[in-house]
Coordinates of C-alpha atoms and ligand atoms in Angstrom, one line a residue:
X1 CA 0.0 0.0 0.0
X2 CA 1.4 3.4 -1.0
X3 CA 1.5 5.9 1.9
X4 CA 1.5 9.5 0.6
X5 CA 3.0 12.4 2.6
X6 CA -0.3 14.2 2.5
X7 CA -3.7 13.2 1.2
X8 CA -6.0 16.2 0.6
X9 CA -8.5 14.1 -1.3
X10 CA -9.2 12.0 1.7
X11 CA -9.8 15.2 3.7
X12 CA -12.1 16.7 1.0
X13 CA -14.2 13.5 1.1
X14 CA -15.1 14.2 4.7
X15 CA -16.2 17.9 4.1
X16 CA -17.4 17.9 0.5
X17 CA -21.0 19.0 1.3
X18 CA -20.0 21.8 3.7
X19 CA -17.4 23.1 1.3
X20 CA -19.8 23.2 -1.6
X21 CA -22.4 25.0 0.4
X22 CA -19.8 27.6 1.5
X23 CA -18.7 28.1 -2.1
X24 CA -22.3 28.6 -3.3
X25 CA -22.7 31.2 -0.6
X26 CA -19.9 33.3 -2.2
X27 CA -21.1 32.7 -5.8
X28 CA -24.6 34.2 -5.2
X29 CA -23.4 37.8 -4.2
X30 CA -20.5 37.6 -6.7
X31 CA -18.2 39.5 -4.3
X32 CA -14.8 37.8 -4.7
X33 CA -12.2 40.0 -3.1
X34 CA -12.4 40.9 0.7
X35 CA -16.0 41.6 1.7
X36 CA -18.0 40.1 4.5
X37 CA -16.8 36.5 4.1
X38 CA -13.2 37.6 4.6
X39 CA -14.2 40.0 7.5
X40 CA -15.9 37.2 9.4
X41 CA -13.0 34.8 8.7
X42 CA -10.6 37.4 10.1
X43 CA -12.6 37.7 13.3
X44 CA -12.8 33.9 13.6
X45 CA -9.1 33.4 13.2
X46 CA -8.3 36.2 15.6
X47 CA -10.6 34.6 18.2
X48 CA -9.1 31.1 17.5
X49 CA -5.5 32.5 17.9
X50 CA -6.6 34.5 21.0
X51 CA -5.5 37.9 19.7
X52 CA -7.3 41.1 18.8
X53 CA -6.9 41.6 15.1
X54 CA -6.7 39.4 12.0
X55 CA -6.0 40.8 8.5
X56 CA -6.5 38.3 5.6
X57 CA -3.8 38.6 2.9
X58 CA -2.9 36.8 -0.3
X59 CA -0.3 34.3 1.1
X60 CA 1.9 33.5 4.0
X61 CA 4.8 35.1 2.1
X62 CA 2.8 38.3 1.6
X63 CA 1.8 38.2 5.3
X64 CA 5.6 38.3 6.1
X65 CA 6.2 41.0 3.5
X66 CA 3.3 43.2 4.6
X67 CA 4.2 42.7 8.3
X68 CA 7.8 44.0 7.6
X69 CA 6.4 46.9 5.6
X70 CA 4.1 47.8 8.5
X71 CA 7.0 48.3 10.8
X72 CA 8.8 50.3 8.1
X73 CA 11.7 48.0 7.3
X74 CA 14.1 49.7 5.0
X75 CA 17.2 48.9 3.0
X76 CA 20.2 48.0 5.3
X77 CA 18.0 47.3 8.3
X78 CA 18.9 44.0 9.9
X79 CA 16.4 41.3 10.9
X80 CA 17.5 38.3 13.0
X81 CA 16.0 34.9 12.0
X82 CA 16.8 31.3 11.6
X83 CA 18.5 29.8 8.5
X84 CA 16.6 26.5 8.9
X85 CA 13.2 27.4 7.5
X86 CA 11.2 27.7 4.4
X87 CA 12.6 30.3 2.0
X88 CA 9.8 32.8 2.4
X89 CA 10.7 33.6 6.0
X90 CA 13.9 35.1 4.7
X91 CA 13.0 36.0 1.1
X92 CA 10.5 38.6 2.4
X93 CA 13.4 40.4 4.4
X94 CA 15.6 40.5 1.3
X95 CA 12.8 41.8 -0.9
X96 CA 12.7 44.9 1.1
X97 CA 16.5 45.4 0.8
X98 CA 17.0 44.5 4.4
X99 CA 19.7 42.1 5.6
X100 CA 18.8 38.7 7.2
X101 CA 21.1 38.1 10.1
X102 CA 21.1 34.4 10.9
X103 CA 21.2 32.8 14.4
X104 CA 21.5 29.0 14.7
X105 CA 18.7 26.7 16.0
X106 CA 18.3 24.9 19.2
X107 CA 18.8 21.3 17.9
X108 CA 16.0 19.4 19.7
X109 CA 13.3 21.8 18.6
X110 CA 14.7 23.1 15.3
X111 CA 13.7 26.6 16.4
X112 CA 15.7 29.8 16.9
X113 CA 18.0 29.4 19.9
X114 CA 17.3 32.4 22.2
X115 CA 20.7 32.1 23.8
X116 CA 22.4 33.1 20.5
X117 CA 20.3 36.1 19.7
X118 CA 21.9 38.8 21.8
X119 CA 25.3 38.3 20.2
X120 CA 23.8 39.0 16.7
X121 CA 22.2 42.3 17.6
X122 CA 23.8 45.5 16.1
X123 CA 22.7 49.1 16.0
X124 CA 21.0 48.3 12.7
X125 CA 18.9 45.4 14.1
X126 CA 15.2 46.2 13.9
X127 CA 13.3 43.0 14.4
X128 CA 13.5 39.3 15.3
X129 CA 11.5 36.6 13.3
X130 CA 11.2 33.3 15.2
X131 CA 9.7 30.6 13.1
X132 CA 7.5 28.0 14.9
X133 CA 8.9 25.2 12.8
X134 CA 7.0 22.0 12.1
X135 CA 4.1 23.1 14.4
X136 CA 6.0 23.7 17.6
X137 CA 6.5 27.2 19.0
X138 CA 9.9 28.7 19.6
X139 CA 10.9 29.4 23.2
X140 CA 9.1 32.8 23.3
X141 CA 9.7 34.1 26.9
X142 CA 13.5 34.8 26.4
X143 CA 12.9 36.1 22.9
X144 CA 10.2 38.5 24.1
X145 CA 12.4 39.6 26.9
X146 CA 15.3 40.4 24.5
X147 CA 13.0 42.2 22.0
X148 CA 11.5 44.3 24.8
X149 CA 14.8 45.2 26.4
X150 CA 16.6 46.0 23.1
X151 CA 13.5 47.7 21.6
X152 CA 13.1 45.4 18.7
X153 CA 10.0 44.3 16.8
X154 CA 9.0 40.6 17.1
X155 CA 7.3 39.0 14.1
X156 CA 6.2 35.4 14.5
X157 CA 6.3 33.2 11.4
X158 CA 3.4 31.0 12.4
X159 CA 2.8 29.6 8.9
X160 CA 3.2 26.0 10.2
X161 CA 1.8 26.6 13.7
X162 CA -1.9 27.5 13.7
X163 CA -3.3 26.6 17.1
X164 CA 0.1 25.8 18.6
X165 CA 0.6 27.0 22.1
X166 CA 3.4 28.2 24.4
X167 CA 2.4 28.4 28.1
X168 CA -1.2 28.6 27.1
X169 CA -0.8 31.4 24.5
X170 CA -1.4 30.7 20.9
X171 CA 1.0 31.2 18.0
X172 CA 0.6 34.6 16.5
X173 CA -0.6 36.2 19.8
X174 CA 2.8 36.9 21.4
X175 CA 4.8 39.0 19.0
X176 CA 3.9 42.5 17.6
X177 CA 2.7 40.7 14.5
X178 CA 2.0 37.0 13.6
X179 CA 2.1 35.6 10.0
X180 CA 0.0 32.6 8.9
X181 CA -0.2 30.7 5.6
X182 CA -3.2 28.9 4.2
X183 CA -1.2 27.2 1.5
X184 CA -3.1 23.9 0.7
X185 CA -0.7 21.7 2.5
X186 CA -0.6 23.7 5.8
X187 CA -2.6 22.5 8.8
X188 CA -5.4 24.9 7.8
X189 CA -5.1 24.9 4.1
X190 CA -7.3 26.7 1.5
X191 CA -8.0 25.8 -2.1
X192 CA -5.3 28.1 -3.4
X193 CA -3.0 30.7 -1.8
X194 CA -3.9 32.7 1.3
X195 CA -2.5 34.1 4.4
X196 CA -3.2 36.3 7.4
X197 CA -1.5 38.7 9.8
X198 CA -2.4 38.8 13.5
X199 CA -1.7 41.6 16.0
X200 CA -2.9 43.0 19.3
X201 CA -1.9 46.5 18.2
X202 CA -4.7 48.6 16.7
X203 CA -2.2 50.9 14.9
X204 CA -0.3 48.0 13.3
X205 CA -3.6 46.3 12.3
X206 CA -4.7 49.5 10.6
X207 CA -1.3 49.7 8.7
X208 CA -1.5 46.2 7.5
X209 CA -5.1 46.7 6.3
X210 CA -4.0 49.8 4.4
X211 CA -0.9 48.2 2.9
X212 CA -2.7 45.2 1.6
X213 CA -4.8 47.5 -0.6
X214 CA -2.1 49.6 -2.2
X215 CA -1.7 51.8 0.8
X216 CA -5.0 53.4 0.2
X217 CA -6.2 55.5 3.2
X218 CA -9.5 56.5 1.6
X219 CA -10.7 55.8 -2.0
X220 CA -7.9 56.8 -4.4
X221 CA -5.9 58.5 -1.7
X222 CA -2.6 56.7 -1.1
X223 CA -0.6 57.7 2.0
X224 CA 1.8 54.8 1.7
X225 CA 3.0 52.5 -1.1
X226 CA 1.4 49.1 -0.5
X227 CA 0.4 46.3 -2.9
X228 CA -2.4 44.0 -3.8
X229 CA -2.1 41.6 -0.9
X230 CA -5.8 40.8 -0.5
X231 CA -7.5 37.6 0.4
X232 CA -10.2 36.1 -1.8
X233 CA -13.7 35.5 -0.5
X234 CA -13.7 32.0 -1.9
X235 CA -10.6 31.1 0.1
X236 CA -12.2 32.7 3.3
X237 CA -15.3 30.6 2.8
X238 CA -13.4 27.4 2.4
X239 CA -11.1 28.3 5.3
X240 CA -14.1 29.0 7.6
X241 CA -15.4 25.5 7.0
X242 CA -12.0 24.0 7.6
X243 CA -11.4 26.1 10.7
X244 CA -14.3 24.2 12.4
X245 CA -12.4 21.0 11.9
X246 CA -8.9 22.1 12.7
X247 CA -8.9 21.0 16.4
X248 CA -10.1 17.5 15.5
X249 CA -7.4 17.3 12.8
X250 CA -4.7 18.5 15.2
X251 CA -5.8 15.9 17.7
X252 CA -5.5 13.3 14.9
X253 CA -2.0 14.5 14.1
X254 CA -1.0 14.3 17.8
X255 CA -2.5 10.8 18.0
X256 CA -0.5 9.8 14.9
X257 CA 2.7 11.2 16.5
X258 CA 2.1 9.1 19.6
X259 CA 1.5 6.0 17.5
X260 CA 4.8 6.5 15.7
X261 CA 6.6 6.8 19.1
X262 CA 5.0 3.6 20.3
X263 CA 5.9 1.8 17.1
X264 CA 9.5 3.0 17.2
X265 CA 9.9 1.9 20.8
X266 CA 8.4 -1.6 20.2
X267 CA 10.9 -2.1 17.3
X268 CA 13.8 -0.6 19.2
X269 CA 14.5 1.9 16.5
X270 CA 17.1 3.7 18.6
X271 CA 18.9 5.0 15.4
X272 CA 15.9 7.2 14.7
X273 CA 15.4 10.3 16.8
X274 CA 11.7 11.2 17.0
X275 CA 10.7 14.9 17.4
X276 CA 11.1 16.4 20.9
X277 CA 8.2 18.2 22.6
X278 CA 9.5 21.0 24.7
X279 CA 7.8 21.7 28.0
X280 CA 4.6 23.8 28.1
X281 CA 3.9 23.6 24.4
X282 CA 1.0 22.4 22.3
X283 CA 2.7 20.9 19.3
X284 CA 0.4 20.8 16.3
X285 CA 2.6 18.4 14.2
X286 CA 2.5 20.2 10.9
X287 CA 5.4 17.8 10.2
X288 CA 6.7 14.8 12.1
X289 CA 10.4 15.1 11.6
X290 CA 12.8 12.4 12.6
X291 CA 16.6 12.3 12.3
X292 CA 18.6 9.5 10.9
X293 CA 22.4 9.1 10.4
X294 CA 21.6 7.3 7.2
X295 CA 19.0 9.8 6.1
X296 CA 19.5 9.8 2.3
X297 CA 19.6 6.0 2.0
X298 CA 16.6 5.7 4.2
X299 CA 14.7 8.3 2.1
X300 CA 15.5 6.4 -1.1
X301 CA 14.3 3.1 0.4
X302 CA 11.0 4.6 1.6
X303 CA 10.4 6.3 -1.8
X304 CA 11.0 3.0 -3.6
X305 CA 8.2 1.5 -1.5
X306 CA 5.8 4.3 -2.2
X307 CA 6.1 5.9 1.2
X308 CA 6.0 9.7 1.0
X309 CA 8.8 10.9 3.1
X310 CA 10.4 14.3 2.4
X311 CA 13.3 16.6 3.5
X312 CA 12.5 19.9 5.1
X313 CA 14.8 21.6 4.3
X314 CA 17.8 20.2 2.4
X315 CA 19.7 23.5 2.1
X316 CA 19.9 26.0 5.0
X317 CA 19.2 29.5 3.8
X318 CA 22.7 30.9 4.5
X319 CA 24.0 28.5 1.8
X320 CA 21.4 29.4 -0.8
X321 CA 23.0 30.8 -4.1
X322 CA 20.8 33.9 -3.9
X323 CA 22.3 34.8 -0.5
X324 CA 26.0 34.5 -1.3
X325 CA 26.3 38.3 -1.0
X326 CA 25.6 37.9 2.7
X327 CA 29.0 36.1 2.9
X328 CA 28.1 33.2 5.2
X329 CA 30.3 30.1 4.9
X330 CA 29.5 26.5 5.3
X331 CA 30.0 25.7 9.0
X332 CA 28.6 29.0 10.2
X333 CA 25.5 27.4 11.6
X334 CA 26.4 23.8 12.4
X335 CA 23.1 22.8 14.1
X336 CA 21.1 24.0 11.1
X337 CA 23.5 22.3 8.7
X338 CA 23.2 19.1 10.7
X339 CA 19.4 19.2 10.7
X340 CA 19.4 19.8 6.9
X341 CA 21.6 16.7 6.4
X342 CA 19.8 14.4 8.8
X343 CA 16.1 15.2 9.1
X344 CA 13.3 13.4 7.4
X345 CA 9.6 14.1 7.5
X346 CA 7.2 11.1 7.7
X347 CA 3.5 11.2 6.8
X348 CA 1.5 12.6 9.8
X349 CA -1.7 14.0 8.1
X350 CA -4.9 13.4 10.1
X351 CA -6.5 10.8 7.8
X352 CA -3.4 8.5 8.0
X353 CA -4.5 5.1 9.3
X354 CA -2.8 2.9 11.9
X355 CA -2.1 0.3 9.2
X356 CA -0.4 2.9 7.1
X357 CA 1.8 3.9 10.1
X358 CA 2.6 0.3 10.7
X359 CA 3.8 0.0 7.1
X360 CA 6.0 3.1 7.4
X361 CA 7.6 1.8 10.6
X362 CA 8.0 -1.7 9.1
X363 CA 9.8 -0.2 6.1
X364 CA 12.1 1.8 8.4
X365 CA 12.8 -1.2 10.6
X366 CA 13.7 -3.4 7.6
X367 CA 16.0 -0.7 6.4
X368 CA 17.9 -0.5 9.7
X369 CA 18.0 -4.3 9.9
X370 CA 19.7 -4.4 6.5
X371 CA 22.1 -1.6 7.4
X372 CA 23.2 -3.6 10.5
X373 CA 23.7 -6.9 8.6
X374 CA 25.4 -5.2 5.7
Ligands
PLP1 C1 4.5 28.0 4.0 C2 5.4 28.9 4.7 C3 5.5 30.3 4.4 C4 4.9 30.9 3.2 O1 3.6 30.7 3.0 P1 2.9 30.7 1.6 O2 1.5 30.8 1.9 O3 3.3 29.5 0.9 O4 3.4 32.0 0.9 C5 6.4 31.0 5.2 N1 7.0 30.5 6.3 C6 7.0 29.2 6.6 C7 7.7 28.7 7.8 C8 6.2 28.3 5.8 O5 6.1 27.0 6.1

């Protein structure tokens, strides 16, 4: 039996009627960009994330870009972030002419290591972007403390972390701004691109709102240069349906994570390091990432058997060709480089069955057995 990394068709089969009704609701009034459907969705996401404002935008990438624009990031400003993330976390910084300043990760959680931030701060530093990677929040208390003491903005990249918690607070509610993605493969995925910015600050909310519509203050009066970063009503309608299910899907992801741990233990797969849940977190398992010292051979074996494992992310961003001008060398961020070379994501989506998980672990166990006898 093939086990895909993600199966959106299986999910659609469980919500087809609700989705079709929601789409019909948008088709009747023929209002497709922003409008009441988006406004209600924004309030629902803000409530879900336990913060005051939500502003729907065109993608997670645009959420990051517009958040940085809202705090007036300019050329030569420096933004501290992690090199072990999806490209957009850092691309958005570079697009404004600002300089990404990388800080290595804390190996067990793959998240920005707070203990290394202070040394990277210079007079040009304007903001810190922790990424809540794979669905687990970064260690926010020390990061918040540094940001407050050094007068820096804090922008959470919560694209993989909707509903994740740190000491009872939700992703997107702790920083000055939080950025979400509704790319179809995310835990809350639309039927196309979409994103959202959260904030508790009325002034920042107003700025993001203005910037997502060309910086218009009132009709045809532009007091800032923004862009078209608007969310479609069809996406909002789909996402409102899916938001009602997201807690059940998160529970299924957590159950699947526990099943993997149990299966690993019963087969004594000590070579494989399962993900670590840091204390006082709600991990929403956007990905279930293990580490293996034989990662590439293991991946090839799984792929040959139709098991959808994948590498997030094979090249840390300080080593990307487009960032050579930042002059980072290999070896600069050893923990990020190690993670890029050894980590492997296994299927964890909510509709995954116990039999499928059994098959994944069976295939891994057989691989390790062959490695030992070879
Ligand atoms: C998906 C993702 C983004 C970008 O979101 P898009 O909606 O694809 O533009 C940004 N940061 C992280 C960590 C992501 O996983």
